[in-house]
mmCIF file of C-alpha atoms in Angstrom:
data_model
loop_
_atom_site.group_PDB
_atom_site.id
_atom_site.type_symbol
_atom_site.label_atom_id
_atom_site.label_comp_id
_atom_site.label_asym_id
_atom_site.label_seq_id
_atom_site.Cartn_x
_atom_site.Cartn_y
_atom_site.Cartn_z
ATOM 1 C CA LEU A 1 8.046 -2.659 -6.954
ATOM 2 C CA LYS A 2 9.211 -6.161 -6.450
ATOM 3 C CA GLU A 3 10.581 -5.375 -2.949
ATOM 4 C CA VAL A 4 7.295 -3.605 -1.981
ATOM 5 C CA LEU A 5 5.238 -6.733 -3.225
ATOM 6 C CA ARG A 6 7.594 -9.204 -1.384
ATOM 7 C CA ARG A 7 7.289 -7.308 1.905
ATOM 8 C CA ASN A 8 3.491 -7.180 1.621
ATOM 9 C CA GLN A 9 2.667 -10.581 0.192
ATOM 10 C CA SER A 10 1.210 -11.797 3.455
ATOM 11 C CA THR A 11 -1.188 -9.160 4.009
ATOM 12 C CA HIS A 12 -4.897 -9.640 3.182
ATOM 13 C CA TYR A 13 -4.537 -7.597 -0.131
ATOM 14 C CA GLY A 14 -1.218 -9.316 -0.941
ATOM 15 C CA ILE A 15 -2.876 -12.700 -0.746
ATOM 16 C CA GLN A 16 -6.016 -11.596 -2.639
ATOM 17 C CA CYS A 17 -3.808 -10.299 -5.639
ATOM 18 C CA ASP A 18 -1.329 -13.172 -5.219
ATOM 19 C CA PHE A 19 1.730 -10.929 -4.834
ATOM 20 C CA LYS A 20 3.954 -13.988 -4.444
ATOM 21 C CA LYS A 21 3.488 -14.819 -8.213
ATOM 22 C CA ILE A 22 4.043 -11.303 -9.564
ATOM 23 C CA ASP A 23 7.433 -11.337 -11.386
ATOM 24 C CA SER A 24 7.001 -8.701 -13.863
ATOM 25 C CA LEU A 25 5.376 -5.272 -14.546
ATOM 26 C CA ASP A 26 2.891 -7.091 -16.874
ATOM 27 C CA ALA A 27 2.043 -9.711 -14.223
ATOM 28 C CA PHE A 28 1.394 -6.711 -11.705
ATOM 29 C CA ARG A 29 -0.948 -4.996 -14.236
ATOM 30 C CA SER A 30 -2.857 -8.202 -14.720
ATOM 31 C CA GLN A 31 -3.125 -9.242 -11.193
ATOM 32 C CA VAL A 32 -3.630 -5.948 -9.264
ATOM 33 C CA PRO A 33 -6.819 -4.241 -10.294
ATOM 34 C CA ILE A 34 -7.116 -0.409 -10.696
ATOM 35 C CA SER A 35 -8.995 0.687 -7.790
ATOM 36 C CA GLN A 36 -10.186 3.970 -5.985
ATOM 37 C CA TYR A 37 -9.330 5.141 -2.603
ATOM 38 C CA ALA A 38 -13.067 5.013 -1.540
ATOM 39 C CA GLU A 39 -12.726 1.151 -1.688
ATOM 40 C CA TYR A 40 -10.174 1.294 1.186
ATOM 41 C CA GLN A 41 -11.327 4.316 3.029
ATOM 42 C CA SER A 42 -12.971 2.498 5.779
ATOM 43 C CA ASP A 43 -9.973 0.231 6.459
ATOM 44 C CA PHE A 44 -7.725 3.361 6.912
ATOM 45 C CA ALA A 45 -10.462 5.338 8.884
ATOM 46 C CA ASN A 46 -10.704 2.293 11.249
ATOM 47 C CA ASN A 47 -6.930 1.788 11.454
ATOM 48 C CA ASN A 48 -6.951 -1.560 9.530
ATOM 49 C CA GLU A 49 -3.955 -0.655 7.385
ATOM 50 C CA GLN A 50 -2.579 -4.185 8.109
ATOM 51 C CA ASN A 51 -5.026 -5.387 5.494
ATOM 52 C CA PHE A 52 -2.501 -3.726 2.991
ATOM 53 C CA LEU A 53 0.756 -3.184 4.828
ATOM 54 C CA ALA A 54 2.967 -5.694 6.581
ATOM 55 C CA GLU A 55 4.638 -2.951 8.569
ATOM 56 C CA PRO A 56 2.518 -0.894 11.141
ATOM 57 C CA ALA A 57 1.706 2.735 10.434
ATOM 58 C CA LYS A 58 3.580 5.037 12.561
ATOM 59 C CA PHE A 59 0.938 7.651 11.825
ATOM 60 C CA PHE A 60 -1.442 8.833 9.074
ATOM 61 C CA ALA A 61 -0.882 11.915 6.962
ATOM 62 C CA LEU A 62 -3.618 13.831 5.478
ATOM 63 C CA THR A 63 -3.517 14.716 1.848
ATOM 64 C CA SER A 64 -4.318 18.248 0.796
ATOM 65 C CA GLY A 65 -7.300 17.188 -1.118
ATOM 66 C CA THR A 66 -6.578 19.440 -4.165
ATOM 67 C CA SER A 67 -8.133 17.050 -6.702
ATOM 68 C CA SER A 68 -10.734 15.391 -4.460
ATOM 69 C CA ALA A 69 -11.448 15.151 -0.687
ATOM 70 C CA ALA A 70 -8.526 14.760 1.574
ATOM 71 C CA LYS A 71 -7.404 11.172 2.249
ATOM 72 C CA LYS A 72 -5.627 9.609 5.127
ATOM 73 C CA ILE A 73 -2.453 7.878 3.892
ATOM 74 C CA PRO A 74 -0.578 5.534 6.220
ATOM 75 C CA ILE A 75 3.201 6.411 6.967
ATOM 76 C CA THR A 76 5.539 3.588 7.906
ATOM 77 C CA SER A 77 9.124 3.602 9.016
ATOM 78 C CA GLY A 78 9.984 1.887 5.660
ATOM 79 C CA LEU A 79 8.288 4.741 3.792
ATOM 80 C CA ILE A 80 10.212 7.283 5.833
ATOM 81 C CA ALA A 81 13.470 5.523 5.145
ATOM 82 C CA GLU A 82 12.773 5.378 1.277
ATOM 83 C CA ILE A 83 11.968 9.136 1.262
ATOM 84 C CA ASP A 84 15.099 9.746 3.208
ATOM 85 C CA ALA A 85 17.365 7.769 0.932
ATOM 86 C CA ALA A 86 15.704 9.366 -2.213
ATOM 87 C CA VAL A 87 16.476 12.971 -1.076
ATOM 88 C CA ARG A 88 20.105 12.315 0.061
#
């Protein structure tokens, strides 16, 4: 979690939630509000993922929508590397 926050601390959302000052799980819980996808849907629909991600999205994956409507999820090179490392 700390590495993800560090990488994204300069994004609009990172600045808004003051990622630089988060040094524990409790700090994360108090500084980053629980939110819904709908709050960010227009950003993803308009390819404004840089508001949340320091790394550009390579593409967007579409969720299956089993619990609600399908959602666009940005996929970055870093995420691909993390998944690859986890399954090895």
